[in-house]
XYZ file of N, CA and C in Angstrom:
174
model
N -179.069 -54.254 -287.369
C -179.757 -54.099 -286.089
C -178.907 -54.709 -284.979
N -178.743 -53.982 -283.935
C -177.985 -54.465 -282.794
C -178.911 -55.212 -281.841
N -178.384 -56.273 -281.259
C -179.160 -57.071 -280.314
C -178.369 -57.255 -279.026
N -179.098 -57.399 -277.955
C -178.502 -57.638 -276.645
C -177.595 -58.867 -276.705
N -176.361 -58.707 -276.243
C -175.424 -59.813 -276.202
C -174.478 -59.894 -277.387
N -174.738 -59.130 -278.458
C -173.838 -59.139 -279.607
C -172.458 -58.652 -279.197
N -171.421 -59.286 -279.749
C -170.045 -58.883 -279.473
C -169.354 -58.528 -280.783
N -168.544 -57.468 -280.728
C -167.811 -56.984 -281.889
C -166.357 -56.775 -281.510
N -165.455 -57.016 -282.482
C -164.019 -56.834 -282.242
C -163.502 -55.787 -283.235
N -162.757 -54.785 -282.715
C -162.186 -53.781 -283.604
C -160.801 -54.215 -284.084
N -160.120 -53.363 -284.830
C -158.848 -53.708 -285.471
C -157.745 -54.066 -284.475
N -157.740 -53.453 -283.289
C -156.677 -53.753 -282.316
C -157.022 -54.911 -281.375
N -158.159 -55.569 -281.620
C -158.525 -56.740 -280.833
C -159.419 -56.470 -279.642
N -159.783 -55.217 -279.410
C -160.680 -54.893 -278.299
C -162.079 -55.405 -278.612
N -162.698 -56.083 -277.646
C -164.038 -56.636 -277.827
C -165.053 -55.745 -277.123
N -166.130 -55.425 -277.837
C -167.229 -54.629 -277.302
C -168.474 -55.489 -277.288
N -169.289 -55.381 -276.226
C -170.535 -56.137 -276.133
C -171.702 -55.181 -275.998
N -172.809 -55.498 -276.670
C -174.019 -54.680 -276.664
C -174.937 -55.140 -275.545
N -175.429 -54.179 -274.757
C -176.424 -54.455 -273.722
C -177.674 -53.664 -274.036
N -178.800 -54.094 -273.533
C -180.065 -53.408 -273.791
C -180.160 -52.131 -272.972
N -181.181 -51.360 -273.295
C -181.482 -50.175 -272.500
C -182.045 -50.609 -271.155
N -182.024 -49.691 -270.197
C -182.504 -50.026 -268.857
C -183.960 -50.474 -268.873
N -184.757 -49.854 -269.759
C -186.176 -50.212 -269.797
C -186.497 -51.158 -270.954
N -185.457 -51.699 -271.623
C -185.601 -52.658 -272.722
C -186.406 -52.137 -273.904
N -186.515 -50.812 -274.063
C -187.150 -50.250 -275.260
C -186.099 -49.721 -276.217
N -184.829 -49.938 -275.895
C -183.721 -49.510 -276.732
C -183.699 -48.001 -276.967
N -184.092 -47.244 -275.938
C -183.930 -45.801 -275.986
C -182.441 -45.478 -276.060
N -181.657 -46.234 -275.330
C -180.199 -46.134 -275.375
C -179.618 -47.540 -275.439
N -178.472 -47.650 -276.088
C -177.698 -48.883 -276.035
C -176.569 -48.682 -275.048
N -176.211 -49.726 -274.366
C -175.048 -49.709 -273.507
C -174.013 -50.617 -274.155
N -172.847 -50.057 -274.476
C -171.767 -50.776 -275.137
C -170.653 -50.944 -274.121
N -170.274 -52.171 -273.842
C -169.215 -52.442 -272.865
C -167.909 -52.720 -273.592
N -166.855 -52.046 -273.178
C -165.509 -52.332 -273.650
C -164.970 -53.392 -272.706
N -164.881 -54.638 -273.167
C -164.508 -55.746 -272.288
C -163.023 -55.750 -271.945
N -162.206 -55.041 -272.732
C -160.769 -54.981 -272.473
C -160.459 -54.029 -271.316
N -161.189 -52.906 -271.248
C -160.924 -51.889 -270.225
C -162.010 -51.822 -269.156
N -163.015 -52.669 -269.237
C -164.138 -52.687 -268.285
C -164.826 -51.327 -268.183
N -165.172 -50.775 -269.344
C -165.863 -49.484 -269.423
C -167.192 -49.707 -270.129
N -168.261 -49.055 -269.646
C -169.563 -49.116 -270.297
C -169.905 -47.722 -270.808
N -170.319 -47.661 -272.082
C -170.648 -46.399 -272.731
C -172.128 -46.421 -273.090
N -172.846 -45.330 -272.794
C -174.258 -45.218 -273.166
C -174.343 -44.431 -274.475
N -175.063 -44.974 -275.455
C -175.179 -44.331 -276.761
C -176.597 -44.401 -277.282
N -176.969 -43.387 -278.053
C -178.226 -43.448 -278.785
C -178.071 -44.497 -279.887
N -179.173 -45.109 -280.318
C -179.087 -46.186 -281.301
C -178.302 -45.840 -282.559
N -178.532 -44.658 -283.145
C -177.820 -44.313 -284.387
C -176.320 -44.175 -284.147
N -175.924 -43.672 -282.973
C -174.509 -43.546 -282.653
C -173.873 -44.908 -282.380
N -174.610 -45.796 -281.749
C -174.100 -47.142 -281.465
C -173.860 -47.914 -282.759
N -174.785 -47.796 -283.707
C -174.633 -48.475 -284.992
C -173.415 -47.918 -285.729
N -173.252 -46.596 -285.726
C -172.105 -45.974 -286.394
C -170.796 -46.375 -285.722
N -170.797 -46.456 -284.396
C -169.600 -46.821 -283.642
C -169.145 -48.243 -283.973
N -170.084 -49.173 -284.068
C -169.758 -50.573 -284.295
C -169.637 -50.940 -285.779
N -170.001 -50.000 -286.655
C -169.927 -50.256 -288.095
C -168.480 -50.537 -288.511
N -168.292 -51.594 -289.247
C -166.951 -51.946 -289.711
C -166.184 -52.880 -288.777
N -166.710 -53.115 -287.587
C -166.057 -54.056 -286.670
C -166.518 -55.467 -287.010
N -165.672 -56.435 -286.702
C -165.979 -57.832 -286.937
C -166.916 -58.343 -285.852
N -168.024 -58.972 -286.249
C -168.934 -59.560 -285.268
C -168.351 -60.862 -284.765
N -168.240 -61.009 -283.450
C -167.590 -62.169 -282.841
C -168.542 -63.335 -282.684
N -169.775 -63.096 -282.242
C -170.711 -64.212 -282.026
C -171.793 -64.270 -283.066
């Protein structure tokens, strides 16, 4: 389960942070790429698949 504020690091060292949905019902997750300052909106199942296998930082 993803939670607001969780950070993950991929193989090349890029850190991604999980943000809540705009209405806090987790309709969408917002994943921030902290290396490139990009925010990606994803459905929950896609966000889990995207972060699967990455090292949890916090």
